[in-house]
CSV table of C-alpha atoms in Angstrom, one decimal:
chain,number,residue,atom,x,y,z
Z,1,UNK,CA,0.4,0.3,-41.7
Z,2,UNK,CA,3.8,1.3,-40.4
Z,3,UNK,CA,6.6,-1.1,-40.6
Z,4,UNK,CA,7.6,-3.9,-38.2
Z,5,UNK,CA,10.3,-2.4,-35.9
Z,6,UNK,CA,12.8,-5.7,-34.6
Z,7,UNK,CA,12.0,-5.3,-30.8
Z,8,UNK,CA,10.2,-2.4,-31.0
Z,9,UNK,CA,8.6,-2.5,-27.1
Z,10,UNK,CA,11.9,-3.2,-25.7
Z,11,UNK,CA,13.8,-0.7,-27.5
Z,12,UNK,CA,10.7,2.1,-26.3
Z,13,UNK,CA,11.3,0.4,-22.9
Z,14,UNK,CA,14.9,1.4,-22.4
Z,15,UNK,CA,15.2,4.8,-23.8
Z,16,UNK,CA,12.0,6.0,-21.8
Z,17,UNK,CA,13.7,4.3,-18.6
Z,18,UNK,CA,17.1,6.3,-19.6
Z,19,UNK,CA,15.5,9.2,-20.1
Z,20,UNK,CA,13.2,8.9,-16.2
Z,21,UNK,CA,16.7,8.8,-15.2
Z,22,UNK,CA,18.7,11.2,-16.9
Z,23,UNK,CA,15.5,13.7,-17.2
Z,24,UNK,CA,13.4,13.0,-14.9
Z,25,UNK,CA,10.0,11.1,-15.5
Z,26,UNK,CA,7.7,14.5,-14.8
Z,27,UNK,CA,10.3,16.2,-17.7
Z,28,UNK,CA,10.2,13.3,-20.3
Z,29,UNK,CA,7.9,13.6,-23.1
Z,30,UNK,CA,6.8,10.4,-25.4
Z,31,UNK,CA,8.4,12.4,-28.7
Z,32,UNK,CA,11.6,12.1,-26.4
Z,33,UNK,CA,11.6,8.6,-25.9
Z,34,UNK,CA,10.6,7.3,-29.6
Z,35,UNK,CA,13.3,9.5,-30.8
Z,36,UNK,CA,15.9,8.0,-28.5
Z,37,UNK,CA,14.8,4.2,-29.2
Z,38,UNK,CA,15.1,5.8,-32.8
Z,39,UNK,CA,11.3,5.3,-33.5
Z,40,UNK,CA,8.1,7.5,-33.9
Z,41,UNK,CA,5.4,8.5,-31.5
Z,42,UNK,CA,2.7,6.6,-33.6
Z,43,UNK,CA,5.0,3.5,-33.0
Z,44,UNK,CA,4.8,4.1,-29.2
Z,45,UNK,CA,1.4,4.5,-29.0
Z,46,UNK,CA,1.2,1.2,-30.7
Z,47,UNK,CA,2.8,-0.7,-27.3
Z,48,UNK,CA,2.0,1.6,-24.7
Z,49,UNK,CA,-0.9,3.6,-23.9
Z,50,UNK,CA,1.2,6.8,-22.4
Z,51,UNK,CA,4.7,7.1,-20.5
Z,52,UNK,CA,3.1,6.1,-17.3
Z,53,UNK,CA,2.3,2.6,-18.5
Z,54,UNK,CA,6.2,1.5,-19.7
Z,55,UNK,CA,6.5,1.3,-16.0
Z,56,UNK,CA,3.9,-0.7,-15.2
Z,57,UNK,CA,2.7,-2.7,-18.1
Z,58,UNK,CA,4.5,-5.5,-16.3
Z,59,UNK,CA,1.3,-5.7,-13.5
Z,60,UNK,CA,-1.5,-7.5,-15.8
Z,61,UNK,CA,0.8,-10.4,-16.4
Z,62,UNK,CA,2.1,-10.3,-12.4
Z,63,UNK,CA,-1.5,-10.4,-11.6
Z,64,UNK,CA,-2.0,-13.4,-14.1
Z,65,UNK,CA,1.0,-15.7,-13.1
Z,66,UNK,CA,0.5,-15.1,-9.0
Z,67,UNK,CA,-3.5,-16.3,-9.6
Z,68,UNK,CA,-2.7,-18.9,-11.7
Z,69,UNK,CA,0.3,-20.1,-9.5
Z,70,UNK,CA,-2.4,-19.9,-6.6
Z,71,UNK,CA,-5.1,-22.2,-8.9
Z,72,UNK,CA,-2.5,-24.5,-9.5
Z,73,UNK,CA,-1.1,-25.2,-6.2
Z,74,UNK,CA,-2.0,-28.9,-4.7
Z,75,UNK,CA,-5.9,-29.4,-2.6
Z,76,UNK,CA,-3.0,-30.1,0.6
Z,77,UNK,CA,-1.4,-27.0,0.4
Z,78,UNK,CA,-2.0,-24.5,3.4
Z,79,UNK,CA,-3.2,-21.2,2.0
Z,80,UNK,CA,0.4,-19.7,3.2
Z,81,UNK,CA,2.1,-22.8,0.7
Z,82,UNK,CA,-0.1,-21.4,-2.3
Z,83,UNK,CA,0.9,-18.0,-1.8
Z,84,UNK,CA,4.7,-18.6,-1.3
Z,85,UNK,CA,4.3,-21.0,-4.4
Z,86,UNK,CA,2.7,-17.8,-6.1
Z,87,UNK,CA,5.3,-15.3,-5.3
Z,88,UNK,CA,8.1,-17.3,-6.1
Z,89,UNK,CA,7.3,-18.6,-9.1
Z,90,UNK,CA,6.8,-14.3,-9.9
Z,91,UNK,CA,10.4,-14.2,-8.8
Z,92,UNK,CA,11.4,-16.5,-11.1
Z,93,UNK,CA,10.0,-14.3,-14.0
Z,94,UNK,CA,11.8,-11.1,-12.9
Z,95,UNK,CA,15.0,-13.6,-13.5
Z,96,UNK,CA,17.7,-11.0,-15.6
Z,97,UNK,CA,16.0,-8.5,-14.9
Z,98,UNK,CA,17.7,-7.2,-11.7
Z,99,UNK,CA,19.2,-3.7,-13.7
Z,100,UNK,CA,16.0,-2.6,-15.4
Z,101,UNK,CA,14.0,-3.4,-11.8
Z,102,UNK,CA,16.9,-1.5,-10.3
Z,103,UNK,CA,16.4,1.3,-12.6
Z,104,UNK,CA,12.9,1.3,-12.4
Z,105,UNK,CA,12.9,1.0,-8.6
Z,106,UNK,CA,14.6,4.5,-8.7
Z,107,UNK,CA,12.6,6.5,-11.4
Z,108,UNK,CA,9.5,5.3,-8.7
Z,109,UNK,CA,11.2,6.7,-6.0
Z,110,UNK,CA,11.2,9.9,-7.4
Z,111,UNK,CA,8.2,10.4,-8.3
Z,112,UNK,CA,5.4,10.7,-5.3
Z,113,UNK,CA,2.7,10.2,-8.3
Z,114,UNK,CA,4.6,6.8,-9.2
Z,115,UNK,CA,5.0,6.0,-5.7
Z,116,UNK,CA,0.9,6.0,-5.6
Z,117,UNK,CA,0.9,4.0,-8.3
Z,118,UNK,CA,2.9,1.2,-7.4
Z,119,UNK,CA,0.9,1.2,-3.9
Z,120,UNK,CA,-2.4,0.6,-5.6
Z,121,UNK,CA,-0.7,-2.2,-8.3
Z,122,UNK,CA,0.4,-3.9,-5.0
Z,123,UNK,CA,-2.9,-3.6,-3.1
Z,124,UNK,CA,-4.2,-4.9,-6.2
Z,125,UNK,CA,-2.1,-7.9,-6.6
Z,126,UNK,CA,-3.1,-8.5,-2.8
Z,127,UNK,CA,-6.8,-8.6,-3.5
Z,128,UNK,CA,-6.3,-11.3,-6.4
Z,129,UNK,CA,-4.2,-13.3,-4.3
Z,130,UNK,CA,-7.1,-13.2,-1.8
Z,131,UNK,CA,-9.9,-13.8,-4.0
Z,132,UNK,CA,-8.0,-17.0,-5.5
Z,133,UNK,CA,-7.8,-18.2,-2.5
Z,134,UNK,CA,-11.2,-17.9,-1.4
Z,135,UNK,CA,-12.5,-19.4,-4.8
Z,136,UNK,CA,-10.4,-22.3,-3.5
Z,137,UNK,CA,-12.3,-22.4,-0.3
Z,138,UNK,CA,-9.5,-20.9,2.1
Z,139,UNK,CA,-12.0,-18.5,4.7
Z,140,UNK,CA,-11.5,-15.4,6.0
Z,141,UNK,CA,-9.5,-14.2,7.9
Z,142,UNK,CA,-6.9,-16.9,6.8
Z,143,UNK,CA,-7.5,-15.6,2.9
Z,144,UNK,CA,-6.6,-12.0,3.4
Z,145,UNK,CA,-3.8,-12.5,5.8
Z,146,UNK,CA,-2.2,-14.7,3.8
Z,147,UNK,CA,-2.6,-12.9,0.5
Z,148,UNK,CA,-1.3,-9.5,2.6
Z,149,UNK,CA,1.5,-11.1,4.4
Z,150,UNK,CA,2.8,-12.4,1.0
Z,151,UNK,CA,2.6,-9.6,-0.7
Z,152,UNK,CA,5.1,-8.3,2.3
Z,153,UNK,CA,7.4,-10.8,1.8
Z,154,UNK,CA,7.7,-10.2,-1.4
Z,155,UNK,CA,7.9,-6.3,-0.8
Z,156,UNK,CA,10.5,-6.9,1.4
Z,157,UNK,CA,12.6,-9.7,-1.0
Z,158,UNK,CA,12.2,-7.4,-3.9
Z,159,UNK,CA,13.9,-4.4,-1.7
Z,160,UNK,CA,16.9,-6.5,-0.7
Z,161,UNK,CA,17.2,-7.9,-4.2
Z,162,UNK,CA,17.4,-4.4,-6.0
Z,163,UNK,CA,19.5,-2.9,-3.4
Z,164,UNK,CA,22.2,-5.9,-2.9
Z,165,UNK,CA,25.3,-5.6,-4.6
Z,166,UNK,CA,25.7,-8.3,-7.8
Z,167,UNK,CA,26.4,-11.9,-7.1
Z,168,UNK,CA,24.2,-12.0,-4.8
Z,169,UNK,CA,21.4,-14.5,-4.4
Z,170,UNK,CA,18.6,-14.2,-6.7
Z,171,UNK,CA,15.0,-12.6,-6.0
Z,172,UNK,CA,13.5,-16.5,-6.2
Z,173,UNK,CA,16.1,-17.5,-3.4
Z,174,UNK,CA,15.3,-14.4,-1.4
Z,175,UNK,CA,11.7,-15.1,-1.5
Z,176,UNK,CA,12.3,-18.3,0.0
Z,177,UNK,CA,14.5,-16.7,2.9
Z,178,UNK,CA,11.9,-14.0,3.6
Z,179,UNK,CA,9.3,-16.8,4.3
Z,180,UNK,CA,11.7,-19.0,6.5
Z,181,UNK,CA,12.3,-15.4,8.3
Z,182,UNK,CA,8.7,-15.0,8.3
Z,183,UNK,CA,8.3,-17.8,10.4
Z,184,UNK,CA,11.1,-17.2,12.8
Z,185,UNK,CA,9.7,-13.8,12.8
Z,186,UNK,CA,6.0,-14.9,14.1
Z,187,UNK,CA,7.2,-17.7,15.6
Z,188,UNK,CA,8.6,-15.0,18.1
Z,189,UNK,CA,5.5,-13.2,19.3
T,1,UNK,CA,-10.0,37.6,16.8
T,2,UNK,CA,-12.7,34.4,16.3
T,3,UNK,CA,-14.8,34.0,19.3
T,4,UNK,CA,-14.3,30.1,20.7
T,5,UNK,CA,-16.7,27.8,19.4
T,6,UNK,CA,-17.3,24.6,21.9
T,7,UNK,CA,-16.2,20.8,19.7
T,8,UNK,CA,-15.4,23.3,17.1
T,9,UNK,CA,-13.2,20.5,15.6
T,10,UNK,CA,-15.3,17.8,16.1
T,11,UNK,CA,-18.6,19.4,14.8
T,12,UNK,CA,-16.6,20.1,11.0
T,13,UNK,CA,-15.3,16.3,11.2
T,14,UNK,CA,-19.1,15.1,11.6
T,15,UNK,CA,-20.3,17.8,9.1
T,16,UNK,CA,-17.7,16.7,6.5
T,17,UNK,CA,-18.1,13.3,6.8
T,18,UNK,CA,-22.3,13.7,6.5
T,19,UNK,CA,-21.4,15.6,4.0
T,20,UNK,CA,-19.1,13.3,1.5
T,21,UNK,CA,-21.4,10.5,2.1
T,22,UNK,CA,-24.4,12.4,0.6
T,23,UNK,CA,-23.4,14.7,-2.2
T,24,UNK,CA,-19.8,12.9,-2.7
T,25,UNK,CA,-15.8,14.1,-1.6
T,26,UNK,CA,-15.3,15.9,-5.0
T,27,UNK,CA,-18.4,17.9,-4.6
T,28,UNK,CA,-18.3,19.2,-1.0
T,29,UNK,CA,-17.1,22.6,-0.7
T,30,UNK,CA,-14.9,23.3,2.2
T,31,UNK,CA,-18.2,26.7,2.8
T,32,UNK,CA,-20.5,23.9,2.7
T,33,UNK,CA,-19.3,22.4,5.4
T,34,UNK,CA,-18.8,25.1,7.6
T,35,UNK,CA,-22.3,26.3,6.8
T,36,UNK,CA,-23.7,22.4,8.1
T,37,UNK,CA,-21.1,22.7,11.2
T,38,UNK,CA,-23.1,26.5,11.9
T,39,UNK,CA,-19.2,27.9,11.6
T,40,UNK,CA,-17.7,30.0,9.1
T,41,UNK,CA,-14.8,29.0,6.6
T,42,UNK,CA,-12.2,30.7,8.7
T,43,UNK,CA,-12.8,28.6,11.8
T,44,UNK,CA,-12.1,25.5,9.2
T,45,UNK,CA,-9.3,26.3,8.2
T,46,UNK,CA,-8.3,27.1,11.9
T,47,UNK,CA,-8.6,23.4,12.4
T,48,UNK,CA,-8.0,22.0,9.0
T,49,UNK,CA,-5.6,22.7,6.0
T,50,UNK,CA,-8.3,21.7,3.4
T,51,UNK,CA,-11.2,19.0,3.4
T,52,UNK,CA,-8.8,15.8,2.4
T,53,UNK,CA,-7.3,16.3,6.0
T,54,UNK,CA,-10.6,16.3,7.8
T,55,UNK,CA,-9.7,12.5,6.6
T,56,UNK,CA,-6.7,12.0,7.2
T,57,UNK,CA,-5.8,14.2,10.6
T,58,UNK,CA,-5.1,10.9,12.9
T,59,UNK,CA,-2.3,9.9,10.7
T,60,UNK,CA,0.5,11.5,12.7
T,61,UNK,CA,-1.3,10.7,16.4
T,62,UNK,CA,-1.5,7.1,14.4
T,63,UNK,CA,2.4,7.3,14.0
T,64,UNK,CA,3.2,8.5,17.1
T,65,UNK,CA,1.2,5.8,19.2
T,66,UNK,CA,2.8,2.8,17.0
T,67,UNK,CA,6.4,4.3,17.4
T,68,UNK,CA,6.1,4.8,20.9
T,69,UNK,CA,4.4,1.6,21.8
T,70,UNK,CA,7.4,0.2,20.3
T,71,UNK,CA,10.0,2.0,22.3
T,72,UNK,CA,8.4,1.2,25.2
T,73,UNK,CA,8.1,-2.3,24.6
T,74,UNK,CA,10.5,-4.6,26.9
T,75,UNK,CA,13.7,-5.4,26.0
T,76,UNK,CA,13.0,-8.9,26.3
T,77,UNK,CA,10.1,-8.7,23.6
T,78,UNK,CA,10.2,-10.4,20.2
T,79,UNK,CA,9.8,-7.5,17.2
T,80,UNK,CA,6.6,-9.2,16.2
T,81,UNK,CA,6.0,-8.9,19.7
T,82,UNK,CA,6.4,-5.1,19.5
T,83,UNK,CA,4.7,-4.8,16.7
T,84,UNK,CA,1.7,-6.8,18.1
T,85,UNK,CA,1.9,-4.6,21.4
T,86,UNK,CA,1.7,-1.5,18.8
T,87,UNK,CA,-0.5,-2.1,16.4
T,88,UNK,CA,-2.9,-3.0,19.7
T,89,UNK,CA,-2.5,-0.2,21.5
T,90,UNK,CA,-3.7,2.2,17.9
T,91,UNK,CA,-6.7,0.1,17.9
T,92,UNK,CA,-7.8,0.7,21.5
T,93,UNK,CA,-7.3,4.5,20.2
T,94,UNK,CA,-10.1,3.7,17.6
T,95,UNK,CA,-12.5,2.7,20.7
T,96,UNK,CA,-16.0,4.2,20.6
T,97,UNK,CA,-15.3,5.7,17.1
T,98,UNK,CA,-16.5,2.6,14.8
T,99,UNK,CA,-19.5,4.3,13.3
T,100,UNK,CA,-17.1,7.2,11.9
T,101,UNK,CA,-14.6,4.8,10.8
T,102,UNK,CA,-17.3,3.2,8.5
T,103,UNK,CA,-18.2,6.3,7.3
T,104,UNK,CA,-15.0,7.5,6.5
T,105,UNK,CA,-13.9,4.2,5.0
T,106,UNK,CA,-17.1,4.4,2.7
T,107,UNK,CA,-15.9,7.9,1.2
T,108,UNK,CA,-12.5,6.4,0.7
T,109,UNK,CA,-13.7,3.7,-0.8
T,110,UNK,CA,-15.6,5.7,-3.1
T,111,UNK,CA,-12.6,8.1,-4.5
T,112,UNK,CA,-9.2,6.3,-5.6
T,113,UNK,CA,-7.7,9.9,-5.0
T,114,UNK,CA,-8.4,9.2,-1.2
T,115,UNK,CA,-7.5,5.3,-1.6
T,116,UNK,CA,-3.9,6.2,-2.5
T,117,UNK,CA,-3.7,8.7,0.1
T,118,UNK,CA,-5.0,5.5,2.7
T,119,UNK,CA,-2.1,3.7,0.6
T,120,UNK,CA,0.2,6.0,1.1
T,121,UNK,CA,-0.7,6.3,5.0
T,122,UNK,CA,-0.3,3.0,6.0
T,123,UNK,CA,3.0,2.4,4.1
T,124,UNK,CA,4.3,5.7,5.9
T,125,UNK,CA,3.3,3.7,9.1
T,126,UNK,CA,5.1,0.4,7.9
T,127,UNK,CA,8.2,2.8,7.8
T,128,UNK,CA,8.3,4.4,11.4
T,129,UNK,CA,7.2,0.9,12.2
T,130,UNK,CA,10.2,-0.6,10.8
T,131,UNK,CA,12.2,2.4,11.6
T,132,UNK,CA,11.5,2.2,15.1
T,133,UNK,CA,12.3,-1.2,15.5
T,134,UNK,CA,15.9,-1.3,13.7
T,135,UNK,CA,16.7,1.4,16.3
T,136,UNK,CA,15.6,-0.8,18.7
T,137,UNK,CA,18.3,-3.5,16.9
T,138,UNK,CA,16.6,-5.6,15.8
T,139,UNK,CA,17.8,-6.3,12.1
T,140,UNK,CA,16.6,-6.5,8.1
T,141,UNK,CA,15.1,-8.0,6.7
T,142,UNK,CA,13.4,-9.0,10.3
T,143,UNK,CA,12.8,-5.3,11.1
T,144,UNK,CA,11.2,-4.7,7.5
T,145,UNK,CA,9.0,-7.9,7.6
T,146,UNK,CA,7.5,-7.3,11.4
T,147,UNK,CA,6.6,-3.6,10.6
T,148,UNK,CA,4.8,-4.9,7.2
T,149,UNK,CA,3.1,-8.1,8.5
T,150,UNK,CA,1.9,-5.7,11.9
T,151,UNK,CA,0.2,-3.2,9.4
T,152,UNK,CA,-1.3,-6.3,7.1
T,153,UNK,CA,-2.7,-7.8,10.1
T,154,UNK,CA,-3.9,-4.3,11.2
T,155,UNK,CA,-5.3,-4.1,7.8
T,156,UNK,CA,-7.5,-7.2,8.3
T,157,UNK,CA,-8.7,-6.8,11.2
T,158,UNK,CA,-10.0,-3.0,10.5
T,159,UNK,CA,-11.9,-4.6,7.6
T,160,UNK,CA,-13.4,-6.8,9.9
T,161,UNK,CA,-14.3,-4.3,12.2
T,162,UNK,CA,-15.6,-1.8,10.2
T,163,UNK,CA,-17.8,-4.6,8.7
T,164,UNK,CA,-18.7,-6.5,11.1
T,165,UNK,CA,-22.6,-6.2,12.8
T,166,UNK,CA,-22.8,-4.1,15.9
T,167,UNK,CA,-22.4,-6.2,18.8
T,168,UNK,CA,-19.2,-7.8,17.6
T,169,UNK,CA,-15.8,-7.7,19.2
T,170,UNK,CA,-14.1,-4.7,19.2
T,171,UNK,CA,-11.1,-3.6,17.2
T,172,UNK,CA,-8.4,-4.3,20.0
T,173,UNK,CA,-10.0,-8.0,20.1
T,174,UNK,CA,-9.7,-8.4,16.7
T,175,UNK,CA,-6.3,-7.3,16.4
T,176,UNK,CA,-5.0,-10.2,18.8
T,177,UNK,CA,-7.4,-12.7,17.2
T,178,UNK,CA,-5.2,-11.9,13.7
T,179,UNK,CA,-2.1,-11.8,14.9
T,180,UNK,CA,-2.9,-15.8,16.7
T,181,UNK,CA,-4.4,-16.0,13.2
T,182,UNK,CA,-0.9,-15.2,11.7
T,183,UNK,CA,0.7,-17.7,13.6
T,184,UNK,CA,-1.6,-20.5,12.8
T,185,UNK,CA,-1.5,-19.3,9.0
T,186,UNK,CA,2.2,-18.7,8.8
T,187,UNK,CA,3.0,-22.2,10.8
T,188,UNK,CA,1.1,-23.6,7.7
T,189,UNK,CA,3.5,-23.6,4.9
């Protein structure tokens, strides 16, 4: 059945993030975007489930690297070490990635349907940081604080990142800033 | 035109929320719950624009409590400060109204339609949070990260509330309880 297309699922990825852009996501059709990436529908369908999910493929594997970062982290750590292990070690993955985040960030911020979407994929990466810490023994309220708070720093990291100008520092190093200016920021109260 | 009908307001909130719970959101019919409420559709709409904002009505008071708490916060206050004095000043709003806050929080539950809308609501709030405070000075990504950790700790402590037994602290108390919580989990890492 069909033929093996080099880098098919990136290709997809780019022209359907082009066309969000140029087009609009609401305007783009899936015939649209195999045709730019200069493949068919049936080869889309093979990666991607609709044009919704080239956006947000990525959150099964986010989900999987911030619980497993959270499993892995030392018996000593305090539950606010784990998750800043956790989130950094998600920055890290992001990594080149700055322009198609960029893009991305945009197309969502379009789009009050997206918008809705990418609330839920974050309350949803909050809850498994929270459960992975509970398995681990951390109690409430400790667990969902720190899973929430987090998920905040890394909300607010990811926004500089995206919106700094190049050369600046990475998403990992502004992770690491965000919870130093978490603590100055609490610290204060 | 409509003769005056005493708690008009108040009787539809209690009828729509008896409602949800027993025949579901997506089922209730805004007639139906005029006809429980002994009104007619026209005094509904009077008071409501259709039945999702029966739910979500204390939104904008919600908004307009956290920003001004924050502008009239002293000078001399630390943002998380301001944010604390906000966020505890909404939840001495919620006062005697626990048993409709479950309620309403079970019908949410129950319909992701209504979870992204409760999304959507308390990152609206993050933003006149954070809003408020940059006009206040203070700076990003300080601004950003005291508006987001305020709602998270909001969050948890509404979760406790709503949950907890009768008998058990109310939500104003549990509010400060998180935020010393925050401290002691932030100081962690």
């Amino acid at each position: 059945m069909g033929r093996w297309e080099p880098n098919a699922r990136g290709r997809l990825e780019q022209a359907a993030l082009e066309l969000y852009i140029e087009r609009g996501y609401e305007q783009t059709t899936v015939a649209e975007i195999a045709g730019r990436a200069g493949l068919t529908e049936r080869t889309f369908f093979r990666h991607f489930a609709d044009k919704r999910e080239v956006l947000f493929w990525g959150s099964g594997p986010l989900r999987e690297h911030l619980v497993a970062a959270v499993e892995d982290a030392p018996d000593a750590a305090a539950p606010i070490e784990m998750v800043a292990r956790a989130v950094e070690a998600v920055g890290e993955l992001f990594g080149e990635r700055r322009e198609s985040a960029r893009r991305r960030r945009s197309i969502i911020a379009a789009n009050p349907e997206l918008q809705e979407r990418e609330l839920i994929k974050l309350a949803t990466l909050s809850a498994a940081l929270a459960g992975t810490l509970r398995r681990r023994g951390v109690t409430d309220p400790a667990a969902s604080l720190a899973a929430e708070v987090g998920l905040a720093v890394f909300k607010v990291a990811f926004e500089r990142w995206v919106g700094d100008a190049p050369g600046q520092p990475g998403l990992s190093e502004l992770i690491r800033e965000s919870f130093d200016e978490l603590k100055a920021v609490t610290a204060g109260g």
